[in-house]
Short mmCIF file of C-alpha atoms in Angstrom, two decimals:
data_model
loop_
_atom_site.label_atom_id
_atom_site.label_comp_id
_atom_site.label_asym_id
_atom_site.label_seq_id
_atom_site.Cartn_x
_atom_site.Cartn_y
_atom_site.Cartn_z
CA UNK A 852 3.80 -43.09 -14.81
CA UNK A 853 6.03 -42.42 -18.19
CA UNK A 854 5.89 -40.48 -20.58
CA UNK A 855 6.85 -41.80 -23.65
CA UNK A 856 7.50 -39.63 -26.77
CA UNK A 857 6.92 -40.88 -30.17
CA UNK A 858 8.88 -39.21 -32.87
CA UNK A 859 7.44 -41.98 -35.88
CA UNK A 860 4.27 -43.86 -36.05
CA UNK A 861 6.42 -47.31 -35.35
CA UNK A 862 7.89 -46.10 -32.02
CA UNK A 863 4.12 -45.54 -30.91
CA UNK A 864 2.99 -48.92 -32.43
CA UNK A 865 6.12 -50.34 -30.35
CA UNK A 866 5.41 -48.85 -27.35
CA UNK A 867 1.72 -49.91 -27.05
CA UNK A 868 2.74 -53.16 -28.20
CA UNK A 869 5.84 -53.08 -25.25
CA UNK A 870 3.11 -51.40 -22.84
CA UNK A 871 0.45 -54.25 -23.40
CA UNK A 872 -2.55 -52.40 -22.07
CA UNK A 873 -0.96 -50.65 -19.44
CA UNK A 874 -0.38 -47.53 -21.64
CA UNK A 875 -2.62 -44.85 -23.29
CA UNK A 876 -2.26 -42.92 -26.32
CA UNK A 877 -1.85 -39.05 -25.63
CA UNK A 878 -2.83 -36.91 -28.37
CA UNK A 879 -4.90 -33.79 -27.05
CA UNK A 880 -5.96 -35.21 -23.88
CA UNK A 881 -8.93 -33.09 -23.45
CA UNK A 882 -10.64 -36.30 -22.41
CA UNK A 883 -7.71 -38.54 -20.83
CA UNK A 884 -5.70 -35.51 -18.47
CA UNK A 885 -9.13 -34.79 -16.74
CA UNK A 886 -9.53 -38.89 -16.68
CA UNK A 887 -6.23 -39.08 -15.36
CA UNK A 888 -6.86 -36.47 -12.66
CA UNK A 889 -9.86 -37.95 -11.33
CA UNK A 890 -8.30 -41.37 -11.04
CA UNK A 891 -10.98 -42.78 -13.51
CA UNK A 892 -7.52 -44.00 -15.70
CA UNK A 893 -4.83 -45.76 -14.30
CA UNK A 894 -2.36 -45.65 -17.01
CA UNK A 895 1.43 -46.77 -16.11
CA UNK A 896 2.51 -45.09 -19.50
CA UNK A 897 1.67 -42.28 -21.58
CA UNK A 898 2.53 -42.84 -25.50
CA UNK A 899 2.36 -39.05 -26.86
CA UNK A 900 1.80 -38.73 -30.26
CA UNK A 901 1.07 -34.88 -31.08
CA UNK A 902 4.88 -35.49 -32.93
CA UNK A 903 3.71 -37.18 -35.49
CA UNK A 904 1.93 -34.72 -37.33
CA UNK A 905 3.40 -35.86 -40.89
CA UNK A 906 2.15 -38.89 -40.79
CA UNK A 907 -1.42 -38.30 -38.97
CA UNK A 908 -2.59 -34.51 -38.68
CA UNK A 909 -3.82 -34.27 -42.26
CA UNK A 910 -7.45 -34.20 -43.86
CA UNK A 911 -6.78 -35.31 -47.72
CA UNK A 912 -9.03 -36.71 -50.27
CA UNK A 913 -7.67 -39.42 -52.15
CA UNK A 914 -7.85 -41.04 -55.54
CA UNK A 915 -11.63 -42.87 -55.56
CA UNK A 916 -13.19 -39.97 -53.32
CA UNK A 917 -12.59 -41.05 -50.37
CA UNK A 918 -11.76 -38.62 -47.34
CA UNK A 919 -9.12 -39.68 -44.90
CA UNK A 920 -8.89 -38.04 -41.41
CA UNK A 921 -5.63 -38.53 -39.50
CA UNK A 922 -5.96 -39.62 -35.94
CA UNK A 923 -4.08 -36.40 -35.07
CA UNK A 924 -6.82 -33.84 -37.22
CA UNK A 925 -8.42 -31.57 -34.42
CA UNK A 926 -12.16 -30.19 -34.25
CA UNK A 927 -10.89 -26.82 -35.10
CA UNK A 928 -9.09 -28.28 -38.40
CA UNK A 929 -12.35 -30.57 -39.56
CA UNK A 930 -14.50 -27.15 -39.06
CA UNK A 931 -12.53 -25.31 -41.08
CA UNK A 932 -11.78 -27.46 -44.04
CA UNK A 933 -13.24 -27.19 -46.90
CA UNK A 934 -13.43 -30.78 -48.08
CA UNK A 935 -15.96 -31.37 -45.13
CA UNK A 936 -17.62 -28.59 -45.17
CA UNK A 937 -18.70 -29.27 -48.68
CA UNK A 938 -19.54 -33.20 -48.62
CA UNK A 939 -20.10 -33.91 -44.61
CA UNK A 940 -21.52 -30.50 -43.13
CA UNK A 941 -22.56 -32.26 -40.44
CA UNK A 942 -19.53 -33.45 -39.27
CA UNK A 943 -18.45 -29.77 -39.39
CA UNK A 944 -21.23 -28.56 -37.35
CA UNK A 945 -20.36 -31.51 -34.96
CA UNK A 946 -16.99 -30.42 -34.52
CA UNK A 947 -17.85 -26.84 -34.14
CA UNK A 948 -19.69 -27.75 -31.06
CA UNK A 949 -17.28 -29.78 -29.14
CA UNK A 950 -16.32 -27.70 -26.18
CA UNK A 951 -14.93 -24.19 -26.73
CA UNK A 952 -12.14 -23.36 -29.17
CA UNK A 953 -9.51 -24.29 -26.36
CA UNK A 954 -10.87 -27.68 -26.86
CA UNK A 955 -11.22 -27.88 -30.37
CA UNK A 956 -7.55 -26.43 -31.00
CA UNK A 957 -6.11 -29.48 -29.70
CA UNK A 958 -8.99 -32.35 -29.13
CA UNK A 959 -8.97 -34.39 -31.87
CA UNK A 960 -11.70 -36.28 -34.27
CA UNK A 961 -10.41 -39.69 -33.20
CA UNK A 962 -10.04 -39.36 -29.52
CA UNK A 963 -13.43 -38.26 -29.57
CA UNK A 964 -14.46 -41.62 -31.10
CA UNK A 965 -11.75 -43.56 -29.15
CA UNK A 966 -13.56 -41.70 -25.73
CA UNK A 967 -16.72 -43.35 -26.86
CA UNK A 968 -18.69 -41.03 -24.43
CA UNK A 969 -22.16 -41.75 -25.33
CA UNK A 970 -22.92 -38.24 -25.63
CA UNK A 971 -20.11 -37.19 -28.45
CA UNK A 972 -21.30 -34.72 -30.90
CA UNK A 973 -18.99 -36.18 -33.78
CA UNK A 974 -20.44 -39.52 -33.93
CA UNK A 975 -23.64 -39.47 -35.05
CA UNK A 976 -22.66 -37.81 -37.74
CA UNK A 977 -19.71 -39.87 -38.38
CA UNK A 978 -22.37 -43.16 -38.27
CA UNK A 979 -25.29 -41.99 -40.84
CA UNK A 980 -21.64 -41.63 -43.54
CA UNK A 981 -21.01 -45.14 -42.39
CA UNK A 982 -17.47 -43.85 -41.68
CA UNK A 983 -14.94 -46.50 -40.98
CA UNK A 984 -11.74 -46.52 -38.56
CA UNK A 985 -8.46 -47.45 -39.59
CA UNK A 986 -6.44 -49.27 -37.02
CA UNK A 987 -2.85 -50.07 -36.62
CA UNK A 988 -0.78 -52.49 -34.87
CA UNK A 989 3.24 -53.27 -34.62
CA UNK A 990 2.53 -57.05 -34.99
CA UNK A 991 -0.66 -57.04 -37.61
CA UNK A 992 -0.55 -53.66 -39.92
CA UNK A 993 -3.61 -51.86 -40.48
CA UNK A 994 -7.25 -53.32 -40.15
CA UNK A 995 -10.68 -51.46 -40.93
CA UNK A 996 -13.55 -51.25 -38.78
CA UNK A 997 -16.92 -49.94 -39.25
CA UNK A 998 -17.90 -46.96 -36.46
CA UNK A 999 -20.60 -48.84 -36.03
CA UNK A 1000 -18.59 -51.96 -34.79
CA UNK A 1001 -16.23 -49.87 -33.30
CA UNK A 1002 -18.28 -48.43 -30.51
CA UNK A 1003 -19.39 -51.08 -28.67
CA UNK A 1004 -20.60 -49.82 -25.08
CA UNK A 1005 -20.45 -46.85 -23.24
CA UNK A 1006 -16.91 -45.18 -23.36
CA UNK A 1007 -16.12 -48.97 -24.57
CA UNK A 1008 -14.27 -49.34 -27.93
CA UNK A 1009 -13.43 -52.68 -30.04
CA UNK A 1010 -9.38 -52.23 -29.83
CA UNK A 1011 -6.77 -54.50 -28.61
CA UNK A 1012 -4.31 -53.65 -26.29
CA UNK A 1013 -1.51 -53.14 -28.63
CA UNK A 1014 -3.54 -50.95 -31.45
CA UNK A 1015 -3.98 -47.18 -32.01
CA UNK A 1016 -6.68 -45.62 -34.17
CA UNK A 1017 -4.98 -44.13 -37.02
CA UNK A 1018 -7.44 -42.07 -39.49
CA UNK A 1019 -11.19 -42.32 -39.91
CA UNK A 1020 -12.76 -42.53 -43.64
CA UNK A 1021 -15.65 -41.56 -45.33
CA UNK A 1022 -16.97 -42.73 -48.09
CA UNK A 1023 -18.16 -40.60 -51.46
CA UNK A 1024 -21.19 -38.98 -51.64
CA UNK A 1025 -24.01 -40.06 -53.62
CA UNK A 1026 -25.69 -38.11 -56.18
CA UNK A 1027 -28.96 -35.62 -54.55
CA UNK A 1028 -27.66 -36.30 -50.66
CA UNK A 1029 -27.59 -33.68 -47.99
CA UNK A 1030 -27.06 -34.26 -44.42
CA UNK A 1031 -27.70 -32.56 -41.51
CA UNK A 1032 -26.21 -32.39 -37.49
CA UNK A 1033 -29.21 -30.67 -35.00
CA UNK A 1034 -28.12 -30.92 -31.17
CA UNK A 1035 -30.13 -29.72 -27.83
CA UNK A 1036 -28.47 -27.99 -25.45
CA UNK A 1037 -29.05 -25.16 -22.47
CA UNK A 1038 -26.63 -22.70 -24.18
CA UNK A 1039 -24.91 -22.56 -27.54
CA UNK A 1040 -21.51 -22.98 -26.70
CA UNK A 1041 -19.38 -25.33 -24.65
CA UNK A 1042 -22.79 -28.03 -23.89
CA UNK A 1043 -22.52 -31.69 -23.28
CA UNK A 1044 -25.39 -32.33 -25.54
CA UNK A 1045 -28.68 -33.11 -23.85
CA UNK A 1046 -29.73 -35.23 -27.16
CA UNK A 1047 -28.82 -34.88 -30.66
CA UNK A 1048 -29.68 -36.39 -34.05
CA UNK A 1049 -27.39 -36.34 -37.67
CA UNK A 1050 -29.29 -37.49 -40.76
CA UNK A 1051 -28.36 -38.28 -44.12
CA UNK A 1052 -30.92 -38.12 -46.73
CA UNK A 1053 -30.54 -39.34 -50.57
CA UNK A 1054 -33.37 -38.37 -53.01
CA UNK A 1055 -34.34 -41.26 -55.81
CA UNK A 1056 -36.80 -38.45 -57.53
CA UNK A 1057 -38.60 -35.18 -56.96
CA UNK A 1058 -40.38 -36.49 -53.58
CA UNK A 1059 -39.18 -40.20 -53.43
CA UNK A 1060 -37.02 -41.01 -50.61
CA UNK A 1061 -33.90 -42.99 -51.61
CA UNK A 1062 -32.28 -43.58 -48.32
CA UNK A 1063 -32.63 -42.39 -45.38
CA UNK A 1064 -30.23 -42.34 -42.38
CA UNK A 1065 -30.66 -41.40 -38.74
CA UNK A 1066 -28.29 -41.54 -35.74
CA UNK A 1067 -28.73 -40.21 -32.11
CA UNK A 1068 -26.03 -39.34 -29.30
CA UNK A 1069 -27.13 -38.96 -25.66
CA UNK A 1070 -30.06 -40.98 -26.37
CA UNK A 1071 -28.64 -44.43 -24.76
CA UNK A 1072 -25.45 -45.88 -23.78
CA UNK A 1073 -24.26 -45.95 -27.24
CA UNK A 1074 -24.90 -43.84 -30.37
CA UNK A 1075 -26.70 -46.19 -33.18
CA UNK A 1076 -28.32 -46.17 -36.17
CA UNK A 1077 -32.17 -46.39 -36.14
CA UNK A 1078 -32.70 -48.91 -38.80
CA UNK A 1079 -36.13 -49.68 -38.10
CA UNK A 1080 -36.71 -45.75 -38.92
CA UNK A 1081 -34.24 -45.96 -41.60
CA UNK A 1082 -36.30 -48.85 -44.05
CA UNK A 1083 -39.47 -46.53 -43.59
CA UNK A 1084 -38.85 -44.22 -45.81
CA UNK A 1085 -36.45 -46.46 -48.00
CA UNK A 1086 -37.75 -46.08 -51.68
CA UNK A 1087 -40.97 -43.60 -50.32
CA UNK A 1088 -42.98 -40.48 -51.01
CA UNK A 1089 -41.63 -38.15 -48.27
CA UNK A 1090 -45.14 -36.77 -46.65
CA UNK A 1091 -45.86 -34.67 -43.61
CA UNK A 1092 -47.68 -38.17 -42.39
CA UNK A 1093 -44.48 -40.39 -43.00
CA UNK A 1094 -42.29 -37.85 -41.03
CA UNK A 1095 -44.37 -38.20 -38.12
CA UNK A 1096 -44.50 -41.69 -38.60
CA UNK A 1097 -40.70 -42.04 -38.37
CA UNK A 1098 -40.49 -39.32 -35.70
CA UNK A 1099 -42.32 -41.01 -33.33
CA UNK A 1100 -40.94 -44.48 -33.81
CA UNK A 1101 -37.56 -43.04 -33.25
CA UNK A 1102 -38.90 -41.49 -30.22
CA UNK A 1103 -40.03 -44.78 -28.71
CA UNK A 1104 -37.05 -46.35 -29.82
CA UNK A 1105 -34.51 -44.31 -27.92
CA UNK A 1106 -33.76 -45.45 -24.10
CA UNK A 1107 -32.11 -42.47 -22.60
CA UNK A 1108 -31.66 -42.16 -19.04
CA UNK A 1109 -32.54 -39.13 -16.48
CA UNK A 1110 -29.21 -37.12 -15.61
CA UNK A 1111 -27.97 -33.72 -14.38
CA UNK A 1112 -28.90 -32.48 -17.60
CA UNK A 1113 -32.57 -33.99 -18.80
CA UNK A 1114 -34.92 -36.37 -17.94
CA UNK A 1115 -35.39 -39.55 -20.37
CA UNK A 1116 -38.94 -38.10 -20.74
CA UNK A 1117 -37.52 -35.08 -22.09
CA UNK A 1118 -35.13 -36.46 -24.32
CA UNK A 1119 -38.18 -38.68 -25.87
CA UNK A 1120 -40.12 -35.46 -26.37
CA UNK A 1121 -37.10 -33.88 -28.07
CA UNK A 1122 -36.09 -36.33 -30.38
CA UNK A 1123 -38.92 -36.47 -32.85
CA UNK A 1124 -38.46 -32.43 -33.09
CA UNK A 1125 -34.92 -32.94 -34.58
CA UNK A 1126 -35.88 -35.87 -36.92
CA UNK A 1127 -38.44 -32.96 -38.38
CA UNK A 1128 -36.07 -30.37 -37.92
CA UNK A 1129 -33.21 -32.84 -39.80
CA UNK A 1130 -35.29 -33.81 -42.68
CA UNK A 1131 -36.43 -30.19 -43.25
CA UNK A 1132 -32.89 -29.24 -43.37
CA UNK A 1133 -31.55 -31.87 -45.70
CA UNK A 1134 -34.44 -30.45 -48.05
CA UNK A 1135 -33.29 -26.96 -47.51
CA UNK A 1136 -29.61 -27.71 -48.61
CA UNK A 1137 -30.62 -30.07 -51.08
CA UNK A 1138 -33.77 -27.40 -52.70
CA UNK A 1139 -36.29 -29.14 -52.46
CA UNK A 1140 -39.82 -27.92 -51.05
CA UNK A 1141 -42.08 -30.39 -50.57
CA UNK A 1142 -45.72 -29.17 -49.64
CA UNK A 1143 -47.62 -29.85 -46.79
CA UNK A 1144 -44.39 -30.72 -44.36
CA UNK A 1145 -43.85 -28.29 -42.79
CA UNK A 1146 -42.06 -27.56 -39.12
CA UNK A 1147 -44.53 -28.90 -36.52
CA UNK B 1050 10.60 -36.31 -15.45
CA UNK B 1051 12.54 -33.22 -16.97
CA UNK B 1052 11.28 -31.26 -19.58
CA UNK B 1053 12.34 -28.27 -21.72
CA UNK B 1054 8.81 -25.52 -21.82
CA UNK B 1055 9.25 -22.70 -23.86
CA UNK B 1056 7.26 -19.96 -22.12
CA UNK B 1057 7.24 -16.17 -23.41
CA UNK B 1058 10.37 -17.04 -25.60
CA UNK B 1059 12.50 -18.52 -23.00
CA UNK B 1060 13.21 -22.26 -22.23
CA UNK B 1061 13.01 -23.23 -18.80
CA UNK B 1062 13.97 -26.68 -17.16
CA UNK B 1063 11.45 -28.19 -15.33
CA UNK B 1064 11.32 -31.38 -12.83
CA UNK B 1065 7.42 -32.29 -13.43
CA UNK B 1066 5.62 -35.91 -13.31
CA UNK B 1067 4.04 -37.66 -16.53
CA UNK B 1068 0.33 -37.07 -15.58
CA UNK B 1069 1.16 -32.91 -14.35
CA UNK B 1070 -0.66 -30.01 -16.40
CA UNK B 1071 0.88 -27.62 -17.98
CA UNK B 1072 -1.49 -24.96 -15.24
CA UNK B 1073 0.63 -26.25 -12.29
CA UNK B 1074 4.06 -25.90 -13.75
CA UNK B 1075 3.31 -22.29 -14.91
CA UNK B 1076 2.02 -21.37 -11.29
CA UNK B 1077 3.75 -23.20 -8.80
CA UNK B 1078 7.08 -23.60 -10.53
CA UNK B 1079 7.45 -20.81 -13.27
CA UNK B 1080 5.15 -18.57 -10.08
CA UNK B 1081 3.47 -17.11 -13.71
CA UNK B 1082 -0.21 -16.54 -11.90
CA UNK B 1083 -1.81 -14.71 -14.84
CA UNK B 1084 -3.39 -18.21 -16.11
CA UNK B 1085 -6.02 -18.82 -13.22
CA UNK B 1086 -7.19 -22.28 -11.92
CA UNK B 1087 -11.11 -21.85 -12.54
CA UNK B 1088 -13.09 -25.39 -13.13
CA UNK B 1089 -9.99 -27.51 -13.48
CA UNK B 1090 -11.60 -29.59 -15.83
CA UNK B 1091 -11.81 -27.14 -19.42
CA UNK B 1092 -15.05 -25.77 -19.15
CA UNK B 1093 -14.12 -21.99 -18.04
CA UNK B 1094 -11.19 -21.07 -19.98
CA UNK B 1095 -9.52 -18.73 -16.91
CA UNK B 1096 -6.33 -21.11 -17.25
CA UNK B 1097 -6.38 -20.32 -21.21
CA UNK B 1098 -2.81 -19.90 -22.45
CA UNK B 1099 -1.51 -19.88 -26.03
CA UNK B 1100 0.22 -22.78 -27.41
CA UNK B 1101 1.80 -22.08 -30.77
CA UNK B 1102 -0.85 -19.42 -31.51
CA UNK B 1103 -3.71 -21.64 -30.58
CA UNK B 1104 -5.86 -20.73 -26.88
CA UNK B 1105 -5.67 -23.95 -25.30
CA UNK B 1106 -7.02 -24.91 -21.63
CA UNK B 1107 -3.55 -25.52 -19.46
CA UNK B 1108 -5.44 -27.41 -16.21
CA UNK B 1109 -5.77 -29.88 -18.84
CA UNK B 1110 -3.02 -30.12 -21.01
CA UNK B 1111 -0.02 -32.21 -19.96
CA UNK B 1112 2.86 -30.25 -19.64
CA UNK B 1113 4.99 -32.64 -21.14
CA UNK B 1114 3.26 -32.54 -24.07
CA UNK B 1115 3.96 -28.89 -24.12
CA UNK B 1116 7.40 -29.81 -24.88
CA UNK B 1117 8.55 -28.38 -28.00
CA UNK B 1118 5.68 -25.57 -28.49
CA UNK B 1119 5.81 -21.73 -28.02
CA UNK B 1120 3.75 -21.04 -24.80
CA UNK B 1121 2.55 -18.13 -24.66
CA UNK B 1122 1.02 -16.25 -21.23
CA UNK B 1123 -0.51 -12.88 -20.56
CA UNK B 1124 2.67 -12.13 -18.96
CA UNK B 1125 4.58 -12.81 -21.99
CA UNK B 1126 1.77 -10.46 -24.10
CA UNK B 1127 2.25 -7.35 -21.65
CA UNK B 1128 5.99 -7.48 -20.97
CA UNK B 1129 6.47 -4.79 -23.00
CA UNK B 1130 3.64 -2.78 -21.06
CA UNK B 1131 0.03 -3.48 -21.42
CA UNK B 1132 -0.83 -4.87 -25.56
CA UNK B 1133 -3.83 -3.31 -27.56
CA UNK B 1134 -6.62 -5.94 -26.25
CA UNK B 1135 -5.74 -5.22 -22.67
CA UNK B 1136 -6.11 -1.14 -22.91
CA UNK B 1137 -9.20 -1.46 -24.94
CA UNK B 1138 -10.96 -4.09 -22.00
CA UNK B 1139 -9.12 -1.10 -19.71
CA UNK B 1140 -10.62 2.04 -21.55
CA UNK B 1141 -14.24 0.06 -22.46
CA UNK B 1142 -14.38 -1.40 -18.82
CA UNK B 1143 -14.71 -5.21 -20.38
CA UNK B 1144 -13.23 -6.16 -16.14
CA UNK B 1145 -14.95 -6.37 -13.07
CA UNK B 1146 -13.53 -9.02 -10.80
CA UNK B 1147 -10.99 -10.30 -13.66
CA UNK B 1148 -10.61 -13.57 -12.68
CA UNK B 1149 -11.43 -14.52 -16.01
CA UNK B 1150 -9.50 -11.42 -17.51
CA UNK B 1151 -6.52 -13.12 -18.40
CA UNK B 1152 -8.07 -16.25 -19.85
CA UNK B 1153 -9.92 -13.60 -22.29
CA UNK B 1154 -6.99 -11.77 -22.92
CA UNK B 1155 -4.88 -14.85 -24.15
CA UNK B 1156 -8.20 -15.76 -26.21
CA UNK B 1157 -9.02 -12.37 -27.95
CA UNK B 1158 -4.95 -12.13 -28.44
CA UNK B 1159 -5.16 -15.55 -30.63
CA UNK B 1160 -8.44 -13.50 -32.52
CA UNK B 1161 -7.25 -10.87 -33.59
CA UNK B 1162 -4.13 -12.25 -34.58
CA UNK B 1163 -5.66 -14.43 -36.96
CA UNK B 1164 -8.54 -12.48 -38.08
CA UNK B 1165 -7.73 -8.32 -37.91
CA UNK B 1166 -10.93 -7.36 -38.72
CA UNK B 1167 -13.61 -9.14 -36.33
CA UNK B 1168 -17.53 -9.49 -36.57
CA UNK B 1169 -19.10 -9.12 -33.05
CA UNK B 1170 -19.99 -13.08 -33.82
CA UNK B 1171 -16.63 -13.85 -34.49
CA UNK B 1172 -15.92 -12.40 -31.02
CA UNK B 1173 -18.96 -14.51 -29.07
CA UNK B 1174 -17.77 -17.50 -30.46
CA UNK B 1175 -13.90 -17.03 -29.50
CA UNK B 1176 -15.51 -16.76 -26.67
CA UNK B 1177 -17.24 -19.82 -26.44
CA UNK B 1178 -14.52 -21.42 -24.20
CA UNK B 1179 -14.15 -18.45 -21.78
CA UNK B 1180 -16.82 -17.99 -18.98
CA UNK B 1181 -17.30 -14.53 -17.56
CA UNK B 1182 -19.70 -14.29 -14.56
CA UNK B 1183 -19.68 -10.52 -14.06
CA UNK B 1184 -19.69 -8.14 -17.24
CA UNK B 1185 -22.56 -9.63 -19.43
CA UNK B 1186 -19.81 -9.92 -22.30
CA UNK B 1187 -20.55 -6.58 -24.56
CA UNK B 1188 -17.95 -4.69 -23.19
CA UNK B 1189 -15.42 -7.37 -23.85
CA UNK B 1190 -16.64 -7.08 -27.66
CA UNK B 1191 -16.87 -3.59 -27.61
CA UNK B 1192 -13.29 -4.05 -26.33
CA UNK B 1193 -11.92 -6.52 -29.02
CA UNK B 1194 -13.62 -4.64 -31.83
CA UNK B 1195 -11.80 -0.99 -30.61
CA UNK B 1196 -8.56 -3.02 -30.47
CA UNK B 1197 -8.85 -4.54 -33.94
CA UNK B 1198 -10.26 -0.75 -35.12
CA UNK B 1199 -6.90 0.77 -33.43
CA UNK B 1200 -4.90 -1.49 -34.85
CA UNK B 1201 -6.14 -1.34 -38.32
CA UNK B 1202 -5.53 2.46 -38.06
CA UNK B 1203 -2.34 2.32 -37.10
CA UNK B 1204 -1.36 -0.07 -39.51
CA UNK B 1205 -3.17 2.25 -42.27
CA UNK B 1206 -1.08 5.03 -40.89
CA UNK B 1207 2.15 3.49 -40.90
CA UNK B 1208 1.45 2.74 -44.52
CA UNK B 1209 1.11 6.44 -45.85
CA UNK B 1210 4.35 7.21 -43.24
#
């Protein structure tokens, strides 16, 4: 195997492009060196990029609103900024609950989308903001991808041979939106989660839902949006009955699997419990009490 | 491959392949044994070393990434005879089989220098990376806060000096 060391963002693009498939970008590796170890990943060549931290390892906001994420931004950076924090405290609660801080000091936002393990913390999240992924190639420039299009299968992602993710967006904020990030695990800390659920909810008045957005991870092979859920509430009254309603269609919508950590039964129990617990907590950080819904 | 590593302040040459972790070059050709193989696979934090300031898992960080940064080991932090975290987990007895020890150490070290004044949550979720089987964890926080209480004194003495 090599180990090639990129000192710009073209000697990466020209390596991959060189490598044609046989290489893997190296940022972190908190996901690829165990992959590597185990045999699970083959890789002939290893394109490093932790040098380029000018062009990639910055969070900035730019000109329209938008926030750009460089491919090189770790989970310890995203919970600590304040730019997230403020607009997409979700993603910051995601982040905080990737591994341990050894992890999050050097695993990065876009590996963990680039991974595509069907349990990552930062993609729900990432999905109910509609973020979108910026790619990059030597011989085509930069394309953008939805998340959503991005992720197509378990730990599959919609990249060619000869691209590397290089930032993740998200979008502005509209006006009366919270969102919210709930996970289940066995402990706090350092837990593959056993199911969890980010929601994004936009108030068109005092009561009426203006949109609602749901996402699950560990919950199937892929994390997704829950449409059917989603146009429920789309231009509603937000009741205790409609809740329910949407909790236990996203239940039966889910197919998660038994594994070392839950059983599928479990996980279809625990879902509807985090829709509640999400849309109570986009209420709570947006003010708003609504009566009779309460925590079930 | 070789590669340059900067560990406790000095560059050493190493002969290491593209897919070896920065854990096996520290043991088994630096012989520095304070970072401990645990899980292999970044779940326990025994192997946890600084790099540039940050606690990172070394069984699964390549080492030639590491190329370039300022490794730092609990041999580097105690070359100078034991620092203020490890005589506080000494005096508040935050060891029992310290396997884990030095993993915490490396951790708590990265704390405190970033944050001198610690909340006993700010410790437990340092800690989120490091697994200890035997002590139950309060004496380690006992330990860090005494450290970051010593060292606060001593920098408030040093002031009126």
């Amino acid at each position: 195997m090599d180990f090639i060391y990129a000192q710009k963002l073209e000697e990466a693009l020209n390596a991959l492009r060189t490598q044609a498939g046989r290489a893997k970008v190296l940022a972190g590796g908190t996901d690829l060196m165990i992959q590597i170890a185990r045999g699970e990943k083959q890789p002939q060549a290893l394109i490093f990029i932790g040098q380029l931290k000018d062009d990639l390892a910055a969070v900035s906001l730019s000109q329209d609103g938008h926030l750009n994420i460089g491919a090189l931004v770790t989970h310890r950076q995203i919970c600590a900024d304040r730019q997230v924090q403020a607009s997409y405290p979700a993603l910051a609660t995601a982040s905080a609950s990737v591994g341990g801080w050894q992890t999050q000091s050097v695993g990065t936002l876009a590996g963990n989308i680039c991974n595509a393990s069907p349990a990552a913390d930062t993609i729900p999240p990432l999905l109910v903001h509609e973020a979108v992924v910026t790619i990059q190639s030597a011989a085509r420039g930069l394309r953008d991808v939805s998340l959503e299009y991005f992720i197509t299968g378990r730990r599959q992602i919609a990249i060619e041979n000869d691209e590397m993710v290089v930032g993740i967006t998200l979008a502005p904020l509209p006006a009366d939106t919270a969102d919210a990030y709930l996970k289940v695990g066995r402990r706090k800390a350092m837990e593959v989660a056993i199911a969890g659920l980010a929601m994004r909810l936009t108030m068109a008045g005092p009561e009426i839902v203006g949109e609602l957005r749901v996402a699950t991870c560990a919950t199937g092979p892929v994390s997704r949006r829950a449409r059917e859920v989603e146009a429920l509430f789309s231009g509603q009254k937000l009741t205790d009955e409609l809740v329910t309603q949407g909790a236990s269609l996203l239940g039966r919508m889910i197919q998660p699997i038994d594994d070392t950590r839950a059983s599928a039964q479990y996980r279809k129990l625990v879902i509807p419990k985090l829709f509640r617990g999400a849309v109570l907590e986009c209420l709570a950080k947006l003010g708003i009490a609504i009566s009779g819904l309460e925590k079930s | 491959m070789k590669i340059n590593l900067k560990v406790n302040g000095i560059l050493e040459e190493v002969e290491i392949e593209a897919s070896t972790v920065l854990l096996d070059v520290l043991r088994d050709k630096l012989h520095l044994t304070g970072a401990k193989e645990g899980c292999r696979e970044g779940e326990c934090g025994a192997c946890t070393v600084l790099i540039d300031g940050q606690p990172v898992d070394s069984c699964l960080y390549s080492a030639a990434a590491a190329a370039n940064t300022e490794i730092e080991t609990v041999e580097g932090i105690s070359a100078n005879g034991l620092s203020a975290i490890q005589k506080a987990m000494v005096e508040e007895g935050g060891i029992q089989c310290g396997f884990c020890t030095p993993g915490i150490v490396m951790t708590l070290t990265a704390l405190l220098r970033q944050n001198a004044d610690p909340t006993p949550k700010d410790v437990a979720a340092a800690l989120n990376g490091n697994i200890c089987r035997c002590t139950g964890y309060s004496r380690i926080v006992s330990a860090t806060l005494k450290a970051a209480k010593n060292a606060m004194a001593q920098k408030a003495g040093d002031a009126h000096a």
